Amino acid sequence: MQPSTVFPLRTALAGLALFLVLSLACAMARAEPKPVRVGLDAEFGLDNSTSAQAVELGMRTAIHEINRAGGVLGGRPIELVTRDHRSIPARGIRNIEEFARMPELVAVFGGRFSPVIIEELPTLTATRTLFMAPWSSADMIIDNDMKPNYVYRLSLRDSLAMPKLLQTAQKRGLRRVGLLLTNTSWGRSNLFAAERYAAANKDIRIVRTAWYNWRDQTLVARYQALRSAGAQAIVLVANDDEAAVLVREVAALPKSEHLPILSHWGVTGGEFVRQAGPALNKVDFSVIQTFSFFKADQTQLAGFMRSLAAVSPIRRIEDIRGPVGVAHAYDLMHILAKAIDLAGSTDRKAVRDALEKVRSHRGLVRAYSPPFTPARHEALDARDLLIARYRADGVLVPSGD
Protein backbone atom coordinates (compact mmCIF):
# COMPACT_ATOMS: atom_id res chain seq x y z
CA MET A 1 0.00 0.00 0.00
CA GLN A 2 1.34 3.42 -0.95
CA PRO A 3 1.93 6.01 1.82
CA SER A 4 -0.50 8.36 0.09
CA THR A 5 -3.33 5.89 0.74
CA VAL A 6 -2.29 4.93 4.32
CA PHE A 7 -2.75 8.36 5.91
CA PRO A 8 -6.27 9.02 4.52
CA LEU A 9 -7.30 5.56 5.76
CA ARG A 10 -5.94 6.27 9.23
CA THR A 11 -7.68 9.63 9.25
CA ALA A 12 -10.95 8.02 8.24
CA LEU A 13 -10.63 5.36 10.94
CA ALA A 14 -9.82 7.96 13.57
CA GLY A 15 -12.84 10.01 12.51
CA LEU A 16 -15.05 6.95 12.66
CA ALA A 17 -13.76 6.12 16.16
CA LEU A 18 -14.42 9.69 17.32
CA PHE A 19 -17.91 9.54 15.85
CA LEU A 20 -18.63 6.28 17.67
CA VAL A 21 -17.32 7.64 20.99
CA LEU A 22 -19.43 10.80 20.68
CA SER A 23 -22.48 8.79 19.68
CA LEU A 24 -22.02 6.50 22.67
CA ALA A 25 -21.58 9.49 24.99
CA CYS A 26 -24.76 11.09 23.67
CA ALA A 27 -26.65 7.82 24.05
CA MET A 28 -25.41 7.46 27.62
CA ALA A 29 -26.39 11.05 28.38
CA ARG A 30 -29.87 10.33 27.06
CA ALA A 31 -30.04 7.10 29.06
CA GLU A 32 -29.05 8.69 32.39
CA PRO A 33 -31.74 11.11 33.59
CA LYS A 34 -30.62 14.23 35.42
CA PRO A 35 -30.79 13.87 39.20
CA VAL A 36 -33.22 15.87 41.30
CA ARG A 37 -31.20 17.64 43.97
CA VAL A 38 -32.10 18.11 47.63
CA GLY A 39 -29.90 20.21 49.91
CA LEU A 40 -28.93 19.88 53.56
CA ASP A 41 -27.73 22.99 55.39
CA ALA A 42 -26.59 21.98 58.87
CA GLU A 43 -23.98 22.13 61.62
CA PHE A 44 -21.56 19.46 60.38
CA GLY A 45 -18.40 21.16 61.60
CA LEU A 46 -19.56 22.07 65.11
CA ASP A 47 -17.53 20.45 67.87
CA ASN A 48 -19.30 17.61 69.70
CA SER A 49 -22.41 17.90 67.51
CA THR A 50 -23.98 14.84 65.88
CA SER A 51 -27.29 16.36 64.76
CA ALA A 52 -26.34 17.20 61.17
CA GLN A 53 -25.02 13.68 60.73
CA ALA A 54 -28.29 12.28 62.13
CA VAL A 55 -30.39 14.28 59.68
CA GLU A 56 -28.12 13.25 56.82
CA LEU A 57 -28.38 9.59 57.81
CA GLY A 58 -32.17 9.72 57.82
CA MET A 59 -32.21 11.46 54.45
CA ARG A 60 -29.74 9.06 52.85
CA THR A 61 -31.70 6.05 54.09
CA ALA A 62 -34.90 7.42 52.56
CA ILE A 63 -33.12 8.44 49.34
CA HIS A 64 -31.72 4.91 49.03
CA GLU A 65 -35.27 3.53 49.20
CA ILE A 66 -36.67 6.13 46.80
CA ASN A 67 -33.93 5.61 44.21
CA ARG A 68 -34.11 1.82 44.54
CA ALA A 69 -37.83 2.06 43.76
CA GLY A 70 -37.18 4.11 40.61
CA GLY A 71 -36.58 7.63 41.86
CA VAL A 72 -39.03 10.44 41.15
CA LEU A 73 -40.60 11.97 38.04
CA GLY A 74 -40.52 8.77 36.05
CA GLY A 75 -37.02 7.59 36.86
CA ARG A 76 -34.90 10.53 38.00
CA PRO A 77 -32.67 9.74 41.00
CA ILE A 78 -32.51 12.02 44.03
CA GLU A 79 -29.08 13.45 44.81
CA LEU A 80 -28.17 14.92 48.21
CA VAL A 81 -26.00 18.05 48.36
CA THR A 82 -24.67 19.06 51.80
CA ARG A 83 -23.31 22.34 53.15
CA ASP A 84 -21.91 23.13 56.60
CA HIS A 85 -23.01 26.27 58.46
CA ARG A 86 -21.15 25.32 61.69
CA SER A 87 -24.08 26.88 63.65
CA ILE A 88 -23.08 30.33 62.30
CA PRO A 89 -26.06 32.23 60.80
CA ALA A 90 -23.94 34.12 58.24
CA ARG A 91 -22.68 30.83 56.86
CA GLY A 92 -26.22 29.49 56.75
CA ILE A 93 -27.44 32.52 54.81
CA ARG A 94 -24.62 32.09 52.32
CA ASN A 95 -25.49 28.41 51.95
CA ILE A 96 -29.16 29.20 51.29
CA GLU A 97 -28.16 31.72 48.62
CA GLU A 98 -25.98 29.06 46.96
CA PHE A 99 -28.72 26.45 47.13
CA ALA A 100 -31.25 28.89 45.66
CA ARG A 101 -29.07 29.28 42.55
CA MET A 102 -28.48 25.55 42.13
CA PRO A 103 -30.27 24.04 39.11
CA GLU A 104 -32.72 21.20 39.73
CA LEU A 105 -32.55 21.72 43.48
CA VAL A 106 -36.06 21.29 44.87
CA ALA A 107 -35.71 21.90 48.61
CA VAL A 108 -33.27 22.41 51.48
CA PHE A 109 -33.37 20.50 54.76
CA GLY A 110 -32.14 22.22 57.91
CA GLY A 111 -30.31 21.15 61.05
CA ARG A 112 -30.83 21.45 64.79
CA PHE A 113 -30.30 25.12 65.56
CA SER A 114 -33.38 27.33 65.49
CA PRO A 115 -31.42 30.62 65.74
CA VAL A 116 -29.62 29.85 62.47
CA ILE A 117 -32.85 29.08 60.63
CA ILE A 118 -34.58 32.16 62.04
CA GLU A 119 -31.77 34.31 60.62
CA GLU A 120 -32.13 32.48 57.28
CA LEU A 121 -35.86 33.20 56.98
CA PRO A 122 -35.51 36.53 55.08
CA THR A 123 -33.26 34.82 52.51
CA LEU A 124 -35.65 31.90 52.21
CA THR A 125 -38.47 34.39 51.68
CA ALA A 126 -36.56 36.45 49.11
CA THR A 127 -35.43 33.43 47.09
CA ARG A 128 -38.65 31.40 47.51
CA THR A 129 -36.54 28.43 48.58
CA LEU A 130 -38.52 25.46 49.87
CA PHE A 131 -37.27 24.59 53.36
CA MET A 132 -37.86 21.38 55.32
CA ALA A 133 -37.27 21.42 59.10
CA PRO A 134 -36.63 17.97 60.63
CA TRP A 135 -35.20 19.08 64.01
CA SER A 136 -35.42 22.81 64.88
CA SER A 137 -38.34 23.72 67.17
CA ALA A 138 -38.78 27.50 67.53
CA ASP A 139 -42.37 28.44 66.73
CA MET A 140 -41.47 31.34 64.45
CA ILE A 141 -39.74 29.04 61.97
CA ILE A 142 -43.23 28.11 60.80
CA ASP A 143 -45.06 31.20 62.10
CA ASN A 144 -42.95 33.36 59.81
CA ASP A 145 -45.48 35.61 57.99
CA MET A 146 -44.25 34.23 54.64
CA LYS A 147 -46.99 34.33 52.01
CA PRO A 148 -47.10 31.68 50.71
CA ASN A 149 -45.19 29.83 53.39
CA TYR A 150 -42.23 27.90 51.95
CA VAL A 151 -41.31 26.24 55.27
CA TYR A 152 -42.59 22.82 56.39
CA ARG A 153 -41.70 21.09 59.63
CA LEU A 154 -41.72 17.51 60.85
CA SER A 155 -40.33 18.13 64.31
CA LEU A 156 -41.09 19.36 67.80
CA ARG A 157 -42.54 22.83 68.36
CA ASP A 158 -41.65 24.87 71.46
CA SER A 159 -45.29 25.68 72.18
CA LEU A 160 -45.81 21.90 72.48
CA ALA A 161 -42.52 21.14 74.27
CA MET A 162 -42.93 23.52 77.19
CA PRO A 163 -46.46 22.39 78.14
CA LYS A 164 -45.32 18.75 78.02
CA LEU A 165 -42.33 19.43 80.26
CA LEU A 166 -44.42 21.45 82.72
CA GLN A 167 -47.18 18.83 82.73
CA THR A 168 -44.57 16.18 83.50
CA ALA A 169 -43.42 18.22 86.49
CA GLN A 170 -47.03 18.60 87.64
CA LYS A 171 -47.66 14.86 87.43
CA ARG A 172 -44.62 14.29 89.62
CA GLY A 173 -45.95 16.74 92.20
CA LEU A 174 -43.36 19.39 91.30
CA ARG A 175 -45.52 22.51 91.05
CA ARG A 176 -42.85 25.19 91.44
CA VAL A 177 -40.36 25.21 88.58
CA GLY A 178 -37.39 27.30 87.58
CA LEU A 179 -36.53 27.92 83.94
CA LEU A 180 -32.88 27.76 82.87
CA LEU A 181 -32.76 29.04 79.31
CA THR A 182 -30.22 29.74 76.60
CA ASN A 183 -29.99 33.45 75.78
CA THR A 184 -31.04 33.03 72.14
CA SER A 185 -34.18 33.23 70.05
CA TRP A 186 -34.71 29.55 70.88
CA GLY A 187 -34.63 30.29 74.59
CA ARG A 188 -37.03 33.22 74.19
CA SER A 189 -39.38 31.05 72.14
CA ASN A 190 -39.54 28.61 75.05
CA LEU A 191 -40.00 31.33 77.65
CA PHE A 192 -43.05 32.63 75.78
CA ALA A 193 -44.49 29.11 75.55
CA ALA A 194 -43.84 28.34 79.23
CA GLU A 195 -45.32 31.59 80.49
CA ARG A 196 -48.40 31.17 78.34
CA TYR A 197 -48.97 27.68 79.72
CA ALA A 198 -48.40 28.75 83.34
CA ALA A 199 -50.81 31.67 82.96
CA ALA A 200 -53.57 29.26 81.95
CA ASN A 201 -52.72 26.57 84.53
CA LYS A 202 -52.64 27.78 88.13
CA ASP A 203 -51.36 24.44 89.44
CA ILE A 204 -47.91 25.21 88.06
CA ARG A 205 -45.80 28.26 88.89
CA ILE A 206 -42.61 29.56 87.34
CA VAL A 207 -40.72 30.88 90.35
CA ARG A 208 -37.82 32.39 88.42
CA THR A 209 -36.09 32.40 85.03
CA ALA A 210 -32.31 32.32 84.65
CA TRP A 211 -30.39 32.88 81.43
CA TYR A 212 -27.01 31.64 80.29
CA ASN A 213 -24.90 32.25 77.19
CA TRP A 214 -23.66 29.73 74.67
CA ARG A 215 -20.40 28.10 75.73
CA ASP A 216 -20.66 29.27 79.37
CA GLN A 217 -18.29 27.19 81.46
CA THR A 218 -20.43 27.11 84.62
CA LEU A 219 -24.17 27.16 85.29
CA VAL A 220 -24.25 26.20 88.98
CA ALA A 221 -24.80 29.75 90.27
CA ARG A 222 -27.88 30.12 88.07
CA TYR A 223 -29.08 26.69 89.18
CA GLN A 224 -28.68 27.63 92.84
CA ALA A 225 -30.52 30.92 92.29
CA LEU A 226 -33.49 28.96 90.94
CA ARG A 227 -33.33 26.56 93.86
CA SER A 228 -33.18 29.44 96.33
CA ALA A 229 -36.25 30.94 94.68
CA GLY A 230 -38.18 27.82 95.65
CA ALA A 231 -37.93 25.72 92.50
CA GLN A 232 -38.73 22.04 92.98
CA ALA A 233 -37.60 21.21 89.44
CA ILE A 234 -35.56 22.79 86.67
CA VAL A 235 -36.88 23.04 83.13
CA LEU A 236 -33.77 23.28 80.97
CA VAL A 237 -33.45 24.58 77.42
CA ALA A 238 -29.92 23.72 76.37
CA ASN A 239 -27.79 21.94 73.87
CA ASP A 240 -25.35 19.19 74.73
CA ASP A 241 -22.33 21.25 75.83
CA GLU A 242 -24.04 23.43 78.43
CA ALA A 243 -26.32 20.64 79.65
CA ALA A 244 -23.28 18.47 80.33
CA VAL A 245 -21.70 21.30 82.34
CA LEU A 246 -24.86 21.59 84.44
CA VAL A 247 -25.13 17.84 85.05
CA ARG A 248 -21.53 17.59 86.22
CA GLU A 249 -21.97 20.56 88.54
CA VAL A 250 -25.25 19.32 90.03
CA ALA A 251 -23.83 15.84 90.58
CA ALA A 252 -20.99 17.40 92.60
CA LEU A 253 -23.46 19.11 94.98
CA PRO A 254 -24.74 17.47 98.17
CA LYS A 255 -27.62 15.10 97.42
CA SER A 256 -30.00 17.37 99.34
CA GLU A 257 -29.41 20.10 96.73
CA HIS A 258 -30.27 17.94 93.72
CA LEU A 259 -33.40 18.95 91.80
CA PRO A 260 -34.99 16.98 88.95
CA ILE A 261 -34.06 18.39 85.54
CA LEU A 262 -36.60 18.25 82.71
CA SER A 263 -34.79 19.06 79.49
CA HIS A 264 -35.64 20.16 75.98
CA TRP A 265 -34.19 17.87 73.33
CA GLY A 266 -31.18 19.88 72.16
CA VAL A 267 -29.06 17.69 74.42
CA THR A 268 -29.69 14.68 72.17
CA GLY A 269 -27.96 16.27 69.19
CA GLY A 270 -24.40 15.90 70.38
CA GLU A 271 -21.92 14.18 72.69
CA PHE A 272 -23.93 14.92 75.83
CA VAL A 273 -23.56 11.47 77.38
CA ARG A 274 -19.80 11.39 76.87
CA GLN A 275 -19.37 14.94 78.14
CA ALA A 276 -21.57 14.42 81.20
CA GLY A 277 -19.77 11.19 82.05
CA PRO A 278 -20.61 9.23 85.22
CA ALA A 279 -22.36 12.32 86.65
CA LEU A 280 -25.37 11.60 84.44
CA ASN A 281 -26.20 8.51 86.50
CA LYS A 282 -26.25 10.63 89.68
CA VAL A 283 -28.79 13.21 88.48
CA ASP A 284 -32.54 12.95 87.88
CA PHE A 285 -32.48 13.95 84.21
CA SER A 286 -35.34 13.58 81.71
CA VAL A 287 -35.63 14.79 78.12
CA ILE A 288 -38.56 15.35 75.78
CA GLN A 289 -38.74 13.44 72.49
CA THR A 290 -41.21 12.96 69.65
CA PHE A 291 -40.11 9.45 68.75
CA SER A 292 -38.24 6.45 70.06
CA PHE A 293 -36.99 3.52 68.03
CA PHE A 294 -37.92 1.42 71.05
CA LYS A 295 -41.61 2.23 70.47
CA ALA A 296 -41.64 2.12 66.67
CA ASP A 297 -44.00 -0.03 64.63
CA GLN A 298 -42.10 -3.28 64.12
CA THR A 299 -42.93 -3.64 60.43
CA GLN A 300 -41.85 -0.10 59.64
CA LEU A 301 -38.76 -0.48 61.80
CA ALA A 302 -37.68 -3.70 60.08
CA GLY A 303 -37.86 -2.06 56.66
CA PHE A 304 -35.98 0.99 57.89
CA MET A 305 -33.21 -1.11 59.45
CA ARG A 306 -32.71 -3.06 56.21
CA SER A 307 -32.28 0.18 54.29
CA LEU A 308 -30.12 1.71 57.01
CA ALA A 309 -27.74 -1.24 56.68
CA ALA A 310 -27.29 -0.37 52.99
CA VAL A 311 -26.03 3.15 53.74
CA SER A 312 -24.27 2.78 57.10
CA PRO A 313 -22.59 0.20 59.37
CA ILE A 314 -25.32 0.58 62.03
CA ARG A 315 -27.15 -2.65 62.86
CA ARG A 316 -28.79 -1.94 66.25
CA ILE A 317 -31.24 0.77 67.26
CA GLU A 318 -29.11 1.37 70.37
CA ASP A 319 -26.35 2.66 68.08
CA ILE A 320 -28.49 5.28 66.29
CA ARG A 321 -27.37 8.70 67.47
CA GLY A 322 -29.78 11.60 67.42
CA PRO A 323 -32.77 9.30 66.91
CA VAL A 324 -35.34 12.05 66.35
CA GLY A 325 -33.18 13.68 63.69
CA VAL A 326 -32.78 10.39 61.84
CA ALA A 327 -36.45 9.41 62.00
CA HIS A 328 -37.83 12.87 61.20
CA ALA A 329 -35.54 13.36 58.20
CA TYR A 330 -36.36 9.88 56.92
CA ASP A 331 -40.12 10.50 56.98
CA LEU A 332 -39.84 14.05 55.68
CA MET A 333 -37.71 12.97 52.71
CA HIS A 334 -40.30 10.39 51.73
CA ILE A 335 -43.09 12.95 51.99
CA LEU A 336 -41.10 15.40 49.85
CA ALA A 337 -40.57 12.70 47.19
CA LYS A 338 -44.32 12.11 47.04
CA ALA A 339 -44.86 15.86 46.59
CA ILE A 340 -42.31 16.00 43.76
CA ASP A 341 -44.15 13.25 41.92
CA LEU A 342 -47.49 14.91 42.62
CA ALA A 343 -46.17 18.21 41.27
CA GLY A 344 -44.76 16.47 38.19
CA SER A 345 -41.94 18.99 38.25
CA THR A 346 -38.88 20.25 40.11
CA ASP A 347 -40.37 23.74 40.21
CA ARG A 348 -40.19 24.78 43.87
CA LYS A 349 -43.52 26.58 43.83
CA ALA A 350 -45.22 23.53 42.34
CA VAL A 351 -43.62 21.22 44.91
CA ARG A 352 -44.50 23.62 47.73
CA ASP A 353 -48.15 23.52 46.65
CA ALA A 354 -48.03 19.73 46.28
CA LEU A 355 -46.80 19.26 49.86
CA GLU A 356 -50.19 20.55 50.98
CA LYS A 357 -51.92 17.94 48.80
CA VAL A 358 -50.09 14.73 49.75
CA ARG A 359 -52.96 12.70 51.14
CA SER A 360 -51.14 10.27 53.38
CA HIS A 361 -47.85 8.62 54.22
CA ARG A 362 -47.12 5.65 56.44
CA GLY A 363 -43.88 6.66 58.08
CA LEU A 364 -41.51 5.56 60.80
CA VAL A 365 -42.63 8.19 63.31
CA ARG A 366 -46.36 7.87 62.59
CA ALA A 367 -49.01 7.56 59.89
CA TYR A 368 -49.68 11.00 58.39
CA SER A 369 -53.19 11.65 57.06
CA PRO A 370 -52.35 14.15 55.67
CA PRO A 371 -48.82 15.28 56.58
CA PHE A 372 -49.57 18.95 55.82
CA THR A 373 -52.46 21.20 54.83
CA PRO A 374 -52.63 24.81 53.60
CA ALA A 375 -53.40 25.87 57.19
CA ARG A 376 -50.95 23.50 58.91
CA HIS A 377 -47.27 23.19 58.04
CA GLU A 378 -46.56 21.11 61.17
CA ALA A 379 -46.60 17.33 60.68
CA LEU A 380 -46.50 16.41 64.39
CA ASP A 381 -48.66 17.36 67.36
CA ALA A 382 -48.97 16.85 71.11
CA ARG A 383 -49.94 13.19 70.68
CA ASP A 384 -46.40 12.42 69.47
CA LEU A 385 -44.61 13.68 72.58
CA LEU A 386 -42.92 11.43 75.12
CA ILE A 387 -40.45 11.72 77.98
CA ALA A 388 -37.23 9.69 77.91
CA ARG A 389 -34.31 8.99 80.22
CA TYR A 390 -30.76 7.80 79.72
CA ARG A 391 -29.99 4.24 80.77
CA ALA A 392 -26.77 3.46 82.60
CA ASP A 393 -25.20 2.59 79.23
CA GLY A 394 -26.11 6.02 77.83
CA VAL A 395 -28.95 4.85 75.58
CA LEU A 396 -32.04 7.09 75.56
CA VAL A 397 -35.25 5.13 76.23
CA PRO A 398 -38.89 6.06 76.95
CA SER A 399 -39.46 6.62 80.67
CA GLY A 400 -43.20 6.19 80.99
CA ASP A 401 -43.65 9.68 82.52
PDB file of N, CA, C and O in Angstrom, residues 213-237:
ATOM      1  N   ASN A 213     -25.384  32.029  78.545  1.00  0.00           N
ATOM      2  CA  ASN A 213     -24.902  32.247  77.186  1.00  0.00           C
ATOM      3  C   ASN A 213     -24.230  30.993  76.647  1.00  0.00           C
ATOM      4  O   ASN A 213     -23.704  30.168  77.401  1.00  0.00           O
ATOM      5  N   TRP A 214     -24.286  30.867  75.337  1.00  0.00           N
ATOM      6  CA  TRP A 214     -23.665  29.727  74.670  1.00  0.00           C
ATOM      7  C   TRP A 214     -22.203  29.621  75.063  1.00  0.00           C
ATOM      8  O   TRP A 214     -21.474  30.612  75.118  1.00  0.00           O
ATOM      9  N   ARG A 215     -21.766  28.415  75.373  1.00  0.00           N
ATOM     10  CA  ARG A 215     -20.395  28.096  75.732  1.00  0.00           C
ATOM     11  C   ARG A 215     -20.015  28.565  77.138  1.00  0.00           C
ATOM     12  O   ARG A 215     -18.829  28.569  77.481  1.00  0.00           O
ATOM     13  N   ASP A 216     -20.979  28.972  77.972  1.00  0.00           N
ATOM     14  CA  ASP A 216     -20.657  29.274  79.371  1.00  0.00           C
ATOM     15  C   ASP A 216     -20.038  28.052  80.025  1.00  0.00           C
ATOM     16  O   ASP A 216     -20.483  26.917  79.796  1.00  0.00           O
ATOM     17  N   GLN A 217     -19.033  28.284  80.852  1.00  0.00           N
ATOM     18  CA  GLN A 217     -18.286  27.186  81.456  1.00  0.00           C
ATOM     19  C   GLN A 217     -18.836  26.749  82.811  1.00  0.00           C
ATOM     20  O   GLN A 217     -18.387  25.745  83.370  1.00  0.00           O
ATOM     21  N   THR A 218     -19.794  27.497  83.363  1.00  0.00           N
ATOM     22  CA  THR A 218     -20.427  27.113  84.616  1.00  0.00           C
ATOM     23  C   THR A 218     -21.863  27.601  84.630  1.00  0.00           C
ATOM     24  O   THR A 218     -22.161  28.705  84.140  1.00  0.00           O
ATOM     25  N   LEU A 219     -22.759  26.783  85.165  1.00  0.00           N
ATOM     26  CA  LEU A 219     -24.169  27.160  85.294  1.00  0.00           C
ATOM     27  C   LEU A 219     -24.664  26.977  86.721  1.00  0.00           C
ATOM     28  O   LEU A 219     -25.836  27.210  87.007  1.00  0.00           O
ATOM     29  N   VAL A 220     -23.797  26.568  87.642  1.00  0.00           N
ATOM     30  CA  VAL A 220     -24.251  26.198  88.975  1.00  0.00           C
ATOM     31  C   VAL A 220     -24.814  27.384  89.750  1.00  0.00           C
ATOM     32  O   VAL A 220     -25.773  27.228  90.537  1.00  0.00           O
ATOM     33  N   ALA A 221     -24.265  28.583  89.550  1.00  0.00           N
ATOM     34  CA  ALA A 221     -24.796  29.747  90.268  1.00  0.00           C
ATOM     35  C   ALA A 221     -26.228  30.043  89.835  1.00  0.00           C
ATOM     36  O   ALA A 221     -27.083  30.385  90.666  1.00  0.00           O
ATOM     37  N   ARG A 222     -26.515  29.904  88.558  1.00  0.00           N
ATOM     38  CA  ARG A 222     -27.883  30.121  88.067  1.00  0.00           C
ATOM     39  C   ARG A 222     -28.811  29.028  88.608  1.00  0.00           C
ATOM     40  O   ARG A 222     -29.951  29.295  88.980  1.00  0.00           O
ATOM     41  N   TYR A 223     -28.314  27.800  88.626  1.00  0.00           N
ATOM     42  CA  TYR A 223     -29.083  26.686  89.181  1.00  0.00           C
ATOM     43  C   TYR A 223     -29.424  26.951  90.644  1.00  0.00           C
ATOM     44  O   TYR A 223     -30.582  26.772  91.074  1.00  0.00           O
ATOM     45  N   GLN A 224     -28.446  27.386  91.419  1.00  0.00           N
ATOM     46  CA  GLN A 224     -28.675  27.632  92.844  1.00  0.00           C
ATOM     47  C   GLN A 224     -29.619  28.806  93.057  1.00  0.00           C
ATOM     48  O   GLN A 224     -30.410  28.809  94.022  1.00  0.00           O
ATOM     49  N   ALA A 225     -29.583  29.800  92.172  1.00  0.00           N
ATOM     50  CA  ALA A 225     -30.520  30.918  92.288  1.00  0.00           C
ATOM     51  C   ALA A 225     -31.957  30.438  92.088  1.00  0.00           C
ATOM     52  O   ALA A 225     -32.876  30.893  92.777  1.00  0.00           O
ATOM     53  N   LEU A 226     -32.155  29.525  91.164  1.00  0.00           N
ATOM     54  CA  LEU A 226     -33.493  28.964  90.939  1.00  0.00           C
ATOM     55  C   LEU A 226     -33.927  28.124  92.137  1.00  0.00           C
ATOM     56  O   LEU A 226     -35.086  28.183  92.562  1.00  0.00           O
ATOM     57  N   ARG A 227     -33.005  27.369  92.689  1.00  0.00           N
ATOM     58  CA  ARG A 227     -33.332  26.556  93.861  1.00  0.00           C
ATOM     59  C   ARG A 227     -33.670  27.437  95.058  1.00  0.00           C
ATOM     60  O   ARG A 227     -34.643  27.169  95.787  1.00  0.00           O
ATOM     61  N   SER A 228     -32.917  28.517  95.227  1.00  0.00           N
ATOM     62  CA  SER A 228     -33.178  29.439  96.333  1.00  0.00           C
ATOM     63  C   SER A 228     -34.515  30.152  96.182  1.00  0.00           C
ATOM     64  O   SER A 228     -35.129  30.553  97.177  1.00  0.00           O
ATOM     65  N   ALA A 229     -34.963  30.303  94.932  1.00  0.00           N
ATOM     66  CA  ALA A 229     -36.254  30.945  94.685  1.00  0.00           C
ATOM     67  C   ALA A 229     -37.422  30.008  94.953  1.00  0.00           C
ATOM     68  O   ALA A 229     -38.584  30.408  94.825  1.00  0.00           O
ATOM     69  N   GLY A 230     -37.125  28.762  95.304  1.00  0.00           N
ATOM     70  CA  GLY A 230     -38.175  27.817  95.646  1.00  0.00           C
ATOM     71  C   GLY A 230     -38.479  26.783  94.588  1.00  0.00           C
ATOM     72  O   GLY A 230     -39.463  26.043  94.715  1.00  0.00           O
ATOM     73  N   ALA A 231     -37.672  26.698  93.556  1.00  0.00           N
ATOM     74  CA  ALA A 231     -37.934  25.724  92.498  1.00  0.00           C
ATOM     75  C   ALA A 231     -37.805  24.304  93.033  1.00  0.00           C
ATOM     76  O   ALA A 231     -36.860  23.968  93.749  1.00  0.00           O
ATOM     77  N   GLN A 232     -38.778  23.467  92.667  1.00  0.00           N
ATOM     78  CA  GLN A 232     -38.733  22.041  92.976  1.00  0.00           C
ATOM     79  C   GLN A 232     -38.195  21.223  91.806  1.00  0.00           C
ATOM     80  O   GLN A 232     -37.869  20.043  91.969  1.00  0.00           O
ATOM     81  N   ALA A 233     -38.137  21.851  90.643  1.00  0.00           N
ATOM     82  CA  ALA A 233     -37.605  21.206  89.440  1.00  0.00           C
ATOM     83  C   ALA A 233     -37.064  22.279  88.521  1.00  0.00           C
ATOM     84  O   ALA A 233     -37.496  23.443  88.578  1.00  0.00           O
ATOM     85  N   ILE A 234     -36.143  21.884  87.662  1.00  0.00           N
ATOM     86  CA  ILE A 234     -35.562  22.794  86.672  1.00  0.00           C
ATOM     87  C   ILE A 234     -36.026  22.353  85.290  1.00  0.00           C
ATOM     88  O   ILE A 234     -35.878  21.178  84.923  1.00  0.00           O
ATOM     89  N   VAL A 235     -36.595  23.288  84.540  1.00  0.00           N
ATOM     90  CA  VAL A 235     -36.877  23.043  83.127  1.00  0.00           C
ATOM     91  C   VAL A 235     -35.743  23.684  82.337  1.00  0.00           C
ATOM     92  O   VAL A 235     -35.544  24.902  82.398  1.00  0.00           O
ATOM     93  N   LEU A 236     -35.006  22.864  81.628  1.00  0.00           N
ATOM     94  CA  LEU A 236     -33.770  23.282  80.971  1.00  0.00           C
ATOM     95  C   LEU A 236     -33.954  23.359  79.469  1.00  0.00           C
ATOM     96  O   LEU A 236     -34.471  22.415  78.853  1.00  0.00           O
ATOM     97  N   VAL A 237     -33.522  24.460  78.882  1.00  0.00           N
ATOM     98  CA  VAL A 237     -33.448  24.580  77.422  1.00  0.00           C
ATOM     99  C   VAL A 237     -31.974  24.772  77.081  1.00  0.00           C
ATOM    100  O   VAL A 237     -31.402  25.839  77.313  1.00  0.00           O
TER     101      VAL A 237
END
